[in-house]
Coordinates of C-alpha atoms in Angstrom, one line a residue:
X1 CA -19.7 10.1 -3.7
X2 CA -21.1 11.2 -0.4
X3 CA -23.5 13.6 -2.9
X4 CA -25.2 10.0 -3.5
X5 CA -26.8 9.9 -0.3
X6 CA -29.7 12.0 0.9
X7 CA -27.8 12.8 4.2
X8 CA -30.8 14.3 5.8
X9 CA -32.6 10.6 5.6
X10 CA -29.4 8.9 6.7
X11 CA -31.5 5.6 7.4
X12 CA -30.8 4.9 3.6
X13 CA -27.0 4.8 4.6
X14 CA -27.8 3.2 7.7
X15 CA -29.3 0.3 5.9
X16 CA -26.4 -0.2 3.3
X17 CA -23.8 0.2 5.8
X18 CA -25.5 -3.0 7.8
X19 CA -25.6 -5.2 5.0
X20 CA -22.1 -4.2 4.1
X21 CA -21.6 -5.1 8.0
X22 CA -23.7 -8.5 7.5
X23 CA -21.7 -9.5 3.9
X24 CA -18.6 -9.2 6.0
X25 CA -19.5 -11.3 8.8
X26 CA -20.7 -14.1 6.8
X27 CA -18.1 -13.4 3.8
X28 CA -15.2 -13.4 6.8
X29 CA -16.2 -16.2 8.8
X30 CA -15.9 -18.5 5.6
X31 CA -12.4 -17.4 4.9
X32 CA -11.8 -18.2 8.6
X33 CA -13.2 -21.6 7.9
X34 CA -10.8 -22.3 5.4
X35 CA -7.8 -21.3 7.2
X36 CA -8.6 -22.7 10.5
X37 CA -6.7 -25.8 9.9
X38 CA -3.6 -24.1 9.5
X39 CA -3.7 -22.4 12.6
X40 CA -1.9 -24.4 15.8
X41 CA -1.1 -21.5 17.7
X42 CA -4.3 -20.4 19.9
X43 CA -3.3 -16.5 20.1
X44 CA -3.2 -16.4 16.6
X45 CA -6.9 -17.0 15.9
X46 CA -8.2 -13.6 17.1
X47 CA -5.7 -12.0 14.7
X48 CA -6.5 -14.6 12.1
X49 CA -10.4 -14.1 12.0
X50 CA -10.1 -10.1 12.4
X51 CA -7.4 -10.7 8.9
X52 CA -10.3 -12.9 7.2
X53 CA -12.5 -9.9 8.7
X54 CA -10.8 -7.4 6.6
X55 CA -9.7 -8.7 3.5
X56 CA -13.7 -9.7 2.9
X57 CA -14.5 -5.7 3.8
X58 CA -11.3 -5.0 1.4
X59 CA -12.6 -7.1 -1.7
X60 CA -15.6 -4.4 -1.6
X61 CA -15.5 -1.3 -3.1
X62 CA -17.1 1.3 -0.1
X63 CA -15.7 4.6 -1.5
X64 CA -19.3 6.1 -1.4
X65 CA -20.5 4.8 2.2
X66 CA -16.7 6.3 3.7
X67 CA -17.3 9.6 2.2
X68 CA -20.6 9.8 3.4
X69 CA -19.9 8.7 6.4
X70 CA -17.4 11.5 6.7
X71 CA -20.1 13.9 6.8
X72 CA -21.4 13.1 9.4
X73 CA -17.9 12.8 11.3
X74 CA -17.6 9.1 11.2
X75 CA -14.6 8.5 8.9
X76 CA -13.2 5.2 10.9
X77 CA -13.3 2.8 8.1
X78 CA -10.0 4.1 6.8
X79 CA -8.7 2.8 9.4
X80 CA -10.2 -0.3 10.6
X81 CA -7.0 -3.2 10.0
X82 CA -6.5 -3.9 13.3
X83 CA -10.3 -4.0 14.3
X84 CA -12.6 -4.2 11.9
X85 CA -15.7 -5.4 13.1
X86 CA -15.6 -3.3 16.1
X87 CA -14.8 -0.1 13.6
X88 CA -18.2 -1.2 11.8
X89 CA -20.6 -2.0 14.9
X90 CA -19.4 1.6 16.5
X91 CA -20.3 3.6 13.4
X92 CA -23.6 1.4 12.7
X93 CA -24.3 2.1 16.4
X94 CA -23.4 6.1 15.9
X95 CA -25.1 6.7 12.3
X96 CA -28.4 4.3 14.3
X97 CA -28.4 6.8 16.9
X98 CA -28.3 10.1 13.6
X99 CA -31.0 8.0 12.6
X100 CA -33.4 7.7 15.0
X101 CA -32.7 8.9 18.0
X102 CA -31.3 5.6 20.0
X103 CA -29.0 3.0 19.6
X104 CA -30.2 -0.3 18.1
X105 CA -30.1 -3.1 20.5
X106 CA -27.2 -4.7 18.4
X107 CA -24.4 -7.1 20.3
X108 CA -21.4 -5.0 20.0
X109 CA -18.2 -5.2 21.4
X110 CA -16.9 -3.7 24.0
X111 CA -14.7 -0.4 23.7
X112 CA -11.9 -2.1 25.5
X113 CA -11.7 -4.3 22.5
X114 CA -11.2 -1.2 19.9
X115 CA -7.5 -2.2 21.2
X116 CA -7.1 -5.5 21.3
X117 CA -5.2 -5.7 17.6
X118 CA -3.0 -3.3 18.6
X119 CA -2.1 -5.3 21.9
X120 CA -1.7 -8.4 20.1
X121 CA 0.6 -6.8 17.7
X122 CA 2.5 -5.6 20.4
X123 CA 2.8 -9.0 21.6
X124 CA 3.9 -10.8 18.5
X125 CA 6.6 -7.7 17.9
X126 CA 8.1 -8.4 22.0
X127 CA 8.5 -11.6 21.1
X128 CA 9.7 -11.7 18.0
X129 CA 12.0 -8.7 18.5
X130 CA 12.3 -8.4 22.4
X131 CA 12.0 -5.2 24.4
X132 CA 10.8 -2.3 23.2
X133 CA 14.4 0.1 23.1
X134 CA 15.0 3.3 25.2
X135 CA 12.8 6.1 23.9
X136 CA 10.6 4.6 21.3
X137 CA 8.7 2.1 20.0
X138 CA 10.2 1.0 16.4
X139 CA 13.1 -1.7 16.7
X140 CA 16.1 -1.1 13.7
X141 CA 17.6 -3.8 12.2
X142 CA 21.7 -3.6 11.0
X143 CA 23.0 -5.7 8.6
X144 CA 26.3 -7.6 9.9
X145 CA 29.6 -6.7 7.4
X146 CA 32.5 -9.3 7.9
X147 CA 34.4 -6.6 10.1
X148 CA 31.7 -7.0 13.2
X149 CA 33.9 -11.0 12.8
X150 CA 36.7 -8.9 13.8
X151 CA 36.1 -6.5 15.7
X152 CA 34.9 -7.3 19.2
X153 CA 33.7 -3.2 19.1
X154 CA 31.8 -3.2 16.0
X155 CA 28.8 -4.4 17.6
X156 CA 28.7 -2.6 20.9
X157 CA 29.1 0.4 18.7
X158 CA 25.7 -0.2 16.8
X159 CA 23.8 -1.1 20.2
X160 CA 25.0 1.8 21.5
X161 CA 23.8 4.0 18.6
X162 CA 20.4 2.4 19.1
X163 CA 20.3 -0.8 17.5
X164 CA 18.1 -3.6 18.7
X165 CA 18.6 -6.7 15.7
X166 CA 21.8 -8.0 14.2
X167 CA 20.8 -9.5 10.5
X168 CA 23.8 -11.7 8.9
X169 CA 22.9 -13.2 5.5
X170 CA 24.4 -16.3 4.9
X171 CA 24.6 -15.8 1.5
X172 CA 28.2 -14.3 2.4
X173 CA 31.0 -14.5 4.8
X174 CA 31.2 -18.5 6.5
X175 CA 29.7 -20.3 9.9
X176 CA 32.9 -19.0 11.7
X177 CA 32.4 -15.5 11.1
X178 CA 28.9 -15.5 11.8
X179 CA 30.2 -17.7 15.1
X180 CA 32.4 -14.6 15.8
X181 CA 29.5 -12.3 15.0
X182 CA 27.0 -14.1 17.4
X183 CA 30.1 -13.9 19.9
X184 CA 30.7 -10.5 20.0
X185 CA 27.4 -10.3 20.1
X186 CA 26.6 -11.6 23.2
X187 CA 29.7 -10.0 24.9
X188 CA 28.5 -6.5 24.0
X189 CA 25.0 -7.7 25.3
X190 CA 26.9 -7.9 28.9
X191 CA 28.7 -4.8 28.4
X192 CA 25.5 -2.7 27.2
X193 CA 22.9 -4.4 29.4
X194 CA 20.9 -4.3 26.1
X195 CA 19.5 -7.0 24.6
X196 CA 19.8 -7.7 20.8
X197 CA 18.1 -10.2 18.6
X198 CA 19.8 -12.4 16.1
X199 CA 18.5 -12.5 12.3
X200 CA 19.7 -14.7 9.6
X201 CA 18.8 -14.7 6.4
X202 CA 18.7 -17.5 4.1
X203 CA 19.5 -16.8 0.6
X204 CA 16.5 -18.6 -1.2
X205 CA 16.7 -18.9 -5.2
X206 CA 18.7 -15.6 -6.0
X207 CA 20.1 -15.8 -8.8
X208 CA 23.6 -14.0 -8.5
X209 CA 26.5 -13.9 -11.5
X210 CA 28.9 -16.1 -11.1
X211 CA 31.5 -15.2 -13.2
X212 CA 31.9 -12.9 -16.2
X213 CA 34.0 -13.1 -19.6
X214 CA 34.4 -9.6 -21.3
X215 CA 35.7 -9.1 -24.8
X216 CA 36.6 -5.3 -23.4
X217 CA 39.1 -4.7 -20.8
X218 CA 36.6 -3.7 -18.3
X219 CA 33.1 -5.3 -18.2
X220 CA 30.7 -2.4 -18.9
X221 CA 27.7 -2.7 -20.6
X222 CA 25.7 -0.3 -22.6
X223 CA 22.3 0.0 -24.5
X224 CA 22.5 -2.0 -27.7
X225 CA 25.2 -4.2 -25.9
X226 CA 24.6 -7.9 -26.1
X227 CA 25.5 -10.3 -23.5
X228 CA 25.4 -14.4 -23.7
X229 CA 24.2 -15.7 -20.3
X230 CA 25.0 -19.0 -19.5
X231 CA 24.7 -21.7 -16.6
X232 CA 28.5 -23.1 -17.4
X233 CA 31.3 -23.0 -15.5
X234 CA 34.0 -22.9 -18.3
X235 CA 33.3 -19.6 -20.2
X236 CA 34.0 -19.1 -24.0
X237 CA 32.8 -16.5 -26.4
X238 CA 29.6 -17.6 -27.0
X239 CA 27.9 -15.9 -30.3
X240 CA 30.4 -13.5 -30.0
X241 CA 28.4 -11.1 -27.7
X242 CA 30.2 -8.5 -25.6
X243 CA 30.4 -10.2 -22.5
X244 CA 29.7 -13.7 -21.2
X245 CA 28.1 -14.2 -17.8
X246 CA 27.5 -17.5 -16.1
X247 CA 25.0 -17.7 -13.3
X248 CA 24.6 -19.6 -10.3
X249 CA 21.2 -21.0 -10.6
X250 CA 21.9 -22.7 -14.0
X251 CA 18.8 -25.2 -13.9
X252 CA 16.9 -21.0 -14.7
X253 CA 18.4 -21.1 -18.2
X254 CA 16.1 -23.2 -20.1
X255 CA 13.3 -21.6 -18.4
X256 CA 14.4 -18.4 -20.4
X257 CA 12.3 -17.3 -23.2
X258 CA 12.2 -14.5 -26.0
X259 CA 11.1 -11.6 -24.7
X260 CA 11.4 -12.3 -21.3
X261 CA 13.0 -9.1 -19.0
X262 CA 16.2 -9.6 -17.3
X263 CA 17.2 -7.0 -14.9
X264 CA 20.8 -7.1 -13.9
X265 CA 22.2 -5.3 -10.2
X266 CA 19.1 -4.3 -8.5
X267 CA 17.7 -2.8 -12.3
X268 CA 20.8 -0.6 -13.0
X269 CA 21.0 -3.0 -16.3
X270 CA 17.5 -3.9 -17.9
X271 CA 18.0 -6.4 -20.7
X272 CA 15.3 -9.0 -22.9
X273 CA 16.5 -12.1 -24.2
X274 CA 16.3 -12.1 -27.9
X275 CA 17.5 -15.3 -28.7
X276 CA 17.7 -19.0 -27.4
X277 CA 20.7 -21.3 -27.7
X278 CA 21.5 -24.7 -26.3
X279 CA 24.5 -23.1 -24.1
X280 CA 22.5 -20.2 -23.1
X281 CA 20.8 -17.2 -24.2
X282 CA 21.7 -13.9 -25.4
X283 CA 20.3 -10.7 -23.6
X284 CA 20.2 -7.4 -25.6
X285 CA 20.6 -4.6 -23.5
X286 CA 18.2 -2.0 -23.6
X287 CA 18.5 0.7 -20.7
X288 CA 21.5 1.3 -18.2
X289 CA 21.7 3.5 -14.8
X290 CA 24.4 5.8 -15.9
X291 CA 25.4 7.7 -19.1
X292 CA 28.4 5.9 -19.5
X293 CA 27.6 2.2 -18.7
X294 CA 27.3 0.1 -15.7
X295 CA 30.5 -1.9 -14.8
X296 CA 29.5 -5.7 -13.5
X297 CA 30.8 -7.5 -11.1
X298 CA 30.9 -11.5 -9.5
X299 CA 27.6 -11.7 -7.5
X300 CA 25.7 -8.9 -8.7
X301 CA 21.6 -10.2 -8.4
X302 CA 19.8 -11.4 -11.8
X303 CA 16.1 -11.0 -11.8
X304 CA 13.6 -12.6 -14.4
X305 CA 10.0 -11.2 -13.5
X306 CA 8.5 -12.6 -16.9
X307 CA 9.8 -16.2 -16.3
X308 CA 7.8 -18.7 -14.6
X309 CA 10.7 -20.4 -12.9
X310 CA 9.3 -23.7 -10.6
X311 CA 12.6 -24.0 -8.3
X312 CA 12.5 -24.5 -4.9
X313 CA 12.8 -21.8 -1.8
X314 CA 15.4 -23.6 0.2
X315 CA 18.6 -24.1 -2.2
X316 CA 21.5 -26.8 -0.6
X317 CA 23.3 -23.7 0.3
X318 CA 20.4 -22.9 2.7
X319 CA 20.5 -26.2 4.0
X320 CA 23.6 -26.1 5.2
X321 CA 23.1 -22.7 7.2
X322 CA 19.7 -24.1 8.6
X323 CA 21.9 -26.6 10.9
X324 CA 24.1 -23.2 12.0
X325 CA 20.6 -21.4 12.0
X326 CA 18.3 -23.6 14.2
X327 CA 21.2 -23.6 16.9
X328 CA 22.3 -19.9 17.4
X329 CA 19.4 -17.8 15.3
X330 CA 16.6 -15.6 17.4
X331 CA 14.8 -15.5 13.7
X332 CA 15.1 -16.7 10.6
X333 CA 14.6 -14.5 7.3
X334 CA 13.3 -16.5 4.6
X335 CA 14.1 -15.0 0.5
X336 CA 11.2 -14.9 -2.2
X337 CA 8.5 -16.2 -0.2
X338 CA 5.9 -16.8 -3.0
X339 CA 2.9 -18.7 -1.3
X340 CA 2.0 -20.9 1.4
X341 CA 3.6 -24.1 0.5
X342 CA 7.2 -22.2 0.4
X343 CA 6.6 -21.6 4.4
X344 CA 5.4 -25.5 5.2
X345 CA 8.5 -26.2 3.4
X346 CA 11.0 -24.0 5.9
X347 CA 8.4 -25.4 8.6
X348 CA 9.2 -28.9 7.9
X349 CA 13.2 -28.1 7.5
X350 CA 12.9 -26.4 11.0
X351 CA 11.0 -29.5 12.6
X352 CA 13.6 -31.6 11.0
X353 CA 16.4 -30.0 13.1
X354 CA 14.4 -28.6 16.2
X355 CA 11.7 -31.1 16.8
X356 CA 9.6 -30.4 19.0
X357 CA 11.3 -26.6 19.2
X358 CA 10.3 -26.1 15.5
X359 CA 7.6 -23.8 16.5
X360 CA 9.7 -21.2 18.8
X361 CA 11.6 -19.8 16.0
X362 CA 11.0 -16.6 15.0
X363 CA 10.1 -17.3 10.9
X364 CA 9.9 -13.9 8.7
X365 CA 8.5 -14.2 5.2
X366 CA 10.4 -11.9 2.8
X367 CA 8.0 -10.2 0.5
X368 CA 9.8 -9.3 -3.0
X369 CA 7.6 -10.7 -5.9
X370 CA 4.4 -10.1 -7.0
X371 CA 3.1 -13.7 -5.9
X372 CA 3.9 -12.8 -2.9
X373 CA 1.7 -10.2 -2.2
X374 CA -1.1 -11.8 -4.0
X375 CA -0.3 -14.5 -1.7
X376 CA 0.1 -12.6 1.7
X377 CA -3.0 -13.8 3.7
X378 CA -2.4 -17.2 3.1
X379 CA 1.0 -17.5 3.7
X380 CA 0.6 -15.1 7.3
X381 CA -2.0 -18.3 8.2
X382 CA 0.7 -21.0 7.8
X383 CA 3.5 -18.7 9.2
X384 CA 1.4 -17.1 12.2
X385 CA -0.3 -20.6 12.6
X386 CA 2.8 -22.0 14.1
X387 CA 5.6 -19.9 14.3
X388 CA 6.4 -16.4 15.9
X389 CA 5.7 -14.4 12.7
X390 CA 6.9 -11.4 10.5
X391 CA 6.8 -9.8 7.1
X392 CA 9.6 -7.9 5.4
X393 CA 8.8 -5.9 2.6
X394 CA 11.9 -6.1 0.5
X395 CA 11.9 -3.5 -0.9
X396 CA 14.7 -4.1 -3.6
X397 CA 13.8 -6.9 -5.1
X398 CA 9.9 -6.4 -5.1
X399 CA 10.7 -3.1 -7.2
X400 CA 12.7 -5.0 -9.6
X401 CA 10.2 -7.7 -9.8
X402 CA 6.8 -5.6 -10.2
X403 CA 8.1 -2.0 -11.3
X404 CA 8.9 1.2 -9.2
X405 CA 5.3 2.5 -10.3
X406 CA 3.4 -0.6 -8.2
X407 CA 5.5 -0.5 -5.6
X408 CA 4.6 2.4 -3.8
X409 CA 1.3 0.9 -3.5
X410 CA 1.8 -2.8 -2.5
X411 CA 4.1 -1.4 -0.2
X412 CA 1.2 0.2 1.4
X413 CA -1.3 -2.8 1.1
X414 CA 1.2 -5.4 2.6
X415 CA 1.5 -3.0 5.8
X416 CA -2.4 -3.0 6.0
X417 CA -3.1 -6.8 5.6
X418 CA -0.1 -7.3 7.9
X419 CA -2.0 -4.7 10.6
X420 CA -5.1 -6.6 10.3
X421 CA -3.7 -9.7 11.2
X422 CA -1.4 -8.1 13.8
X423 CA 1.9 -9.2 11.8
X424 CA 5.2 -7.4 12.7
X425 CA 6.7 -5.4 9.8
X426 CA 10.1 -5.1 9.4
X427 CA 10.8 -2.0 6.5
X428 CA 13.6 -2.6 4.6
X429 CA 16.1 -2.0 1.7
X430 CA 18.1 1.4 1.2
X431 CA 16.9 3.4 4.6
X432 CA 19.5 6.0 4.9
X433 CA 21.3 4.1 1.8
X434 CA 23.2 7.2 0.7
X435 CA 24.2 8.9 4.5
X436 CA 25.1 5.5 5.4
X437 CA 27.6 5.8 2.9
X438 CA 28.4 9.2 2.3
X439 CA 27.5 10.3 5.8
X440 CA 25.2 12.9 5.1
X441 CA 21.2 11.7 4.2
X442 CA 19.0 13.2 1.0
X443 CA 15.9 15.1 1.7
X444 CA 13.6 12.0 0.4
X445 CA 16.0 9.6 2.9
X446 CA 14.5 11.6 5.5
X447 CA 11.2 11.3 4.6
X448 CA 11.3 8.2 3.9
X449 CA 13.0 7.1 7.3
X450 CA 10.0 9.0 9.1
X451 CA 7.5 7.1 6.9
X452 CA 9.3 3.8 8.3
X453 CA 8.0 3.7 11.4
X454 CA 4.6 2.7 10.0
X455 CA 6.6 -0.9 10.6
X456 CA 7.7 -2.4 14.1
X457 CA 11.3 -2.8 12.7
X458 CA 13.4 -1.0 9.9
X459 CA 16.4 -2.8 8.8
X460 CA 19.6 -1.1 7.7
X461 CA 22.2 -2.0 5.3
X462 CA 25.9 -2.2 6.1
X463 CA 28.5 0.8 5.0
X464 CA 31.3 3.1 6.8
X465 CA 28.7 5.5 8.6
X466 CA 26.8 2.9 10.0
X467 CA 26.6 4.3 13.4
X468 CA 26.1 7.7 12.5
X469 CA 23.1 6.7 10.4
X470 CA 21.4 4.5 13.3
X471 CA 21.8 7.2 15.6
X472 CA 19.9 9.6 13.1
X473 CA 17.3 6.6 12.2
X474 CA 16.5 6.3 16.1
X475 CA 16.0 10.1 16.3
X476 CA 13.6 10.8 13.6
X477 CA 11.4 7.6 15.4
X478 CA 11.8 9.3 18.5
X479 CA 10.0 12.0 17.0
X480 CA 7.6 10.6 15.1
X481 CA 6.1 8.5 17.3
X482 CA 4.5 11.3 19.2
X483 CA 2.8 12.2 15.7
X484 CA 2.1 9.1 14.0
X485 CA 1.0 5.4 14.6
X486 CA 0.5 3.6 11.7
X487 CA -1.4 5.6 9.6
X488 CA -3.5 7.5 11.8
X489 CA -2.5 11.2 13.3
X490 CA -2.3 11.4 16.8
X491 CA -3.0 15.3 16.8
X492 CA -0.3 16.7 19.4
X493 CA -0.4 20.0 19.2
X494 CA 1.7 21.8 16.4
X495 CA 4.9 23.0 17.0
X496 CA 4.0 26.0 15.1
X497 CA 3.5 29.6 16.7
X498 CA -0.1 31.4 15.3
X499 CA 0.6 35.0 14.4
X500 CA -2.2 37.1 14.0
X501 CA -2.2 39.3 10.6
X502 CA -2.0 42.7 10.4
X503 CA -5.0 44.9 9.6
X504 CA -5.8 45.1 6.0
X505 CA -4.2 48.6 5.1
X506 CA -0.7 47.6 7.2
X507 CA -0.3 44.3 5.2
X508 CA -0.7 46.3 1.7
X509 CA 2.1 49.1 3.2
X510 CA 4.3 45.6 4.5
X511 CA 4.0 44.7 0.4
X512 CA 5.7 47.7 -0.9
X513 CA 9.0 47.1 -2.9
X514 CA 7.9 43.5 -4.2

């Protein structure tokens, strides 16, 4: 607590704040040192050290040195990710001159370079997502349905509306209709004068059901139900369970142990396996969404977060859109991004059909698992190090795979490592979910849409009031980026009038009645 220091002999805080300054010069340089190697790109080596920079000031607990700093007005730690060392020579320099009267002769940066971060960031996030659009300063991502195949309109319609990125996801639809997509795409370019930005998103290990055999007339499970999952193709009833699912990552079954959690559709069914077979294994259903049961369907999402499942992040089905990818794709999104190696591997598939044009595509790391954010430094290095670079935090998935409880917070810490090594963010999962398809937003939607542009892009899924909810996503930015950027207040003035009270005896009358 601040109440630790004597804060009329600030030299005691001086002193601890420089060696906290010296441990994280010498503690930052030696992560640099071990990243260096991965790092191709030249521009990225600024970002790079100020990351290493930060994440050796983050492993330190400085709770008592930021609230005594606050006393004397010098609160900037909070929010050093995008300059760190600068943050912590100006306040040494500040608390020096507190101190004794002068500034130390100490070899600080210039002011100019308080901004650099935020300039590189601004660079990596034009290049990766192109223009800033009309009006503000976050970009906003739709998610392609198969009608935007066939309806030349579709798209012009969500540029118009304020959209800036097209995202299909070649785990659906085929190469002609994202062909068709890319087409209408680039007409509607012409007609808008707007540029847009091409996303696709390779599907990775996701586990979906493949097909489902139900003992009921419709397939809806409830607690206490038990359900055989399987990686066959032919279905029978298997130990006479209530339904039978096959799935279509069947080399995960053996991997399946007692005990181990299965959530089923995004954690509307949560199920633990309670016994192993040599077709399969049985789940036993323990919670469901809704009251009376969750119906399934074909290509709902499986997720095991217990299992330790070694399977690769490119499947042959990403393969095959790679070679539609490398030739029409501004960016490609890469699924359950666990660790470094998992990005030298969609490295090496790029090289494989771009050559020496491996490293201009745009490569974003999808962040759903909890590897993944334990992994997050490492794998910006190898991503930043030789790609255009972004992070999505997905926001679906992640909860499933570490809890809705965590994922408030490593929702927050992937933004801040991302900031300090000037990443581009793209927010996603269920923005607007329930206006886009009921047409009118909940309270928390809007809050939660404001909160979004923290992130240089926020990505929206597909339903019937598409438009209406990009036009209402691009408002509340427009807004908000007058208040807000990043995490620190800008301080415009209120839009509140200041009325002045009555005197003590007309405020008691003005009571009367209540």
């Amino acid at each position: 607590m601040a109440n630790d220091y004597d804060l009329k002999a600030p030299q005691i805080l001086l002193d601890d704040l420089m060696t906290l300054r010296n441990d994280v010069v010498e503690e930052g340089r030696e992560i640099f040192a071990s990243w260096d190697h991965a790092i191709a790109r030249k521009e990225f080596r600024p970002c790079a050290l100020n990351m290493a920079y930060y994440m050796a000031l983050r492993r330190r607990n400085v709770v008592d040195i930021q609230e005594a700093l606050s006393a004397y007005g010098l609160s900037s730690l909070g929010r050093a990710e995008s300059r760190v060392m600068q943050n912590l020579d100006a306040v040494v320099q500040t608390l020096s001159m507190v101190a004794d009267g002068c500034g130390r002769e100490l070899n600080y940066a210039e002011l100019t370079d308080q901004y650099r971060g935020r300039e590189y960031l601004e660079a990596q996030s034009l290049e990766i997502f192109g223009q800033k659009p009309p009006g503000r300063d976050t970009h906003i991502m739709v998610t392609l349905p198969p009608e935007a195949a066939q309806d030349g309109k579709f798209i012009r319609r969500l540029i118009e509306a304020g959209t800036t990125c097209l995202r299909i996801n070649c785990a659906h639809d085929t190469p002609e209709m994202w062909q068709q997509m890319i087409d209408h795409a680039r007409k509607a370019e012409k007609d808008t004068g707007r540029r847009v930005k091409i996303c696709m998103d390779i599907a990775g290990p996701k586990t979906r059901i493949r097909q489902l055999l139900s003992r009921r007339q419709n397939p809806v499970v409830l607690p206490g139900d038990r359900i055989f999952l399987t990686g066959r193709q032919i279905l029978e009833n298997f130990a006479a369970c209530d339904l039978v699912i096959s799935c279509t990552l069947p080399e995960i079954i053996p991997h399946l142990m007692e005990g181990d959690h299965i959530y089923i559709d995004d954690g509307r069914v949560i199920g633990r396996v309670v016994e192993r077979q040599r077709a399969g294994v049985v789940v036993e259903i323990d919670k469901v969404l809704k009251e009376k049961g969750v119906r399934l369907k074909a290509e709902k999402g499986l997720n095991f977060p217990d299992a330790d499942i070694p399977i690769d992040i490119i499947t042959d089905q990403d393969r095959q859109a790679l070679d539609f990818i490398c030739q029409h794709a501004d960016m490609v999104a890469v699924s359950f991004v666990k660790d470094a190696r998992d990005i030298v591997l969609v490295q090496e598939e790029l090289a494989e059909r771009m050559g020496d044009r491996a490293d201009e595509m745009a490569v974003i790391a999808k962040i759903e698992t909890l590897a993944g954010v334990n992994n997050l430094p490492e794998i910006i290095v190898q991503g930043a190090g030789k790609n255009p670079f972004g992070v999505m935090i997905a926001r679906g998935d992640l909860a499933v795979e570490v809890g809705y409880i965590r994922l408030a917070e490593l929702q927050e810490e992937i933004l801040w490592i991302c900031e300090s090594g000037s990443i581009p963010v793209i927010w996603a999962t269920q923005v607007l979910e329930t206006m886009v398809k009921s047409g009118i937003p909940t309270r928390a939607e809007m809050t939660d849409a404001a909160s979004s542009r923290r992130a240089e892009c926020v990505m929206m899924n597909k339903g019937p009031h598409i438009f209406e909810a990009v036009e209402t996503l691009a408002a509340v930015h427009e807004r908000m980026m007058h208040n807000v950027s990043k995490k620190a207040a800008k301080l415009r003035a209120l839009n509140i009038a200041i009325k002045l009270w009555p005197e003590s005896d007309e405020l008691e009358g003005s009571r009367e009645g209540y």
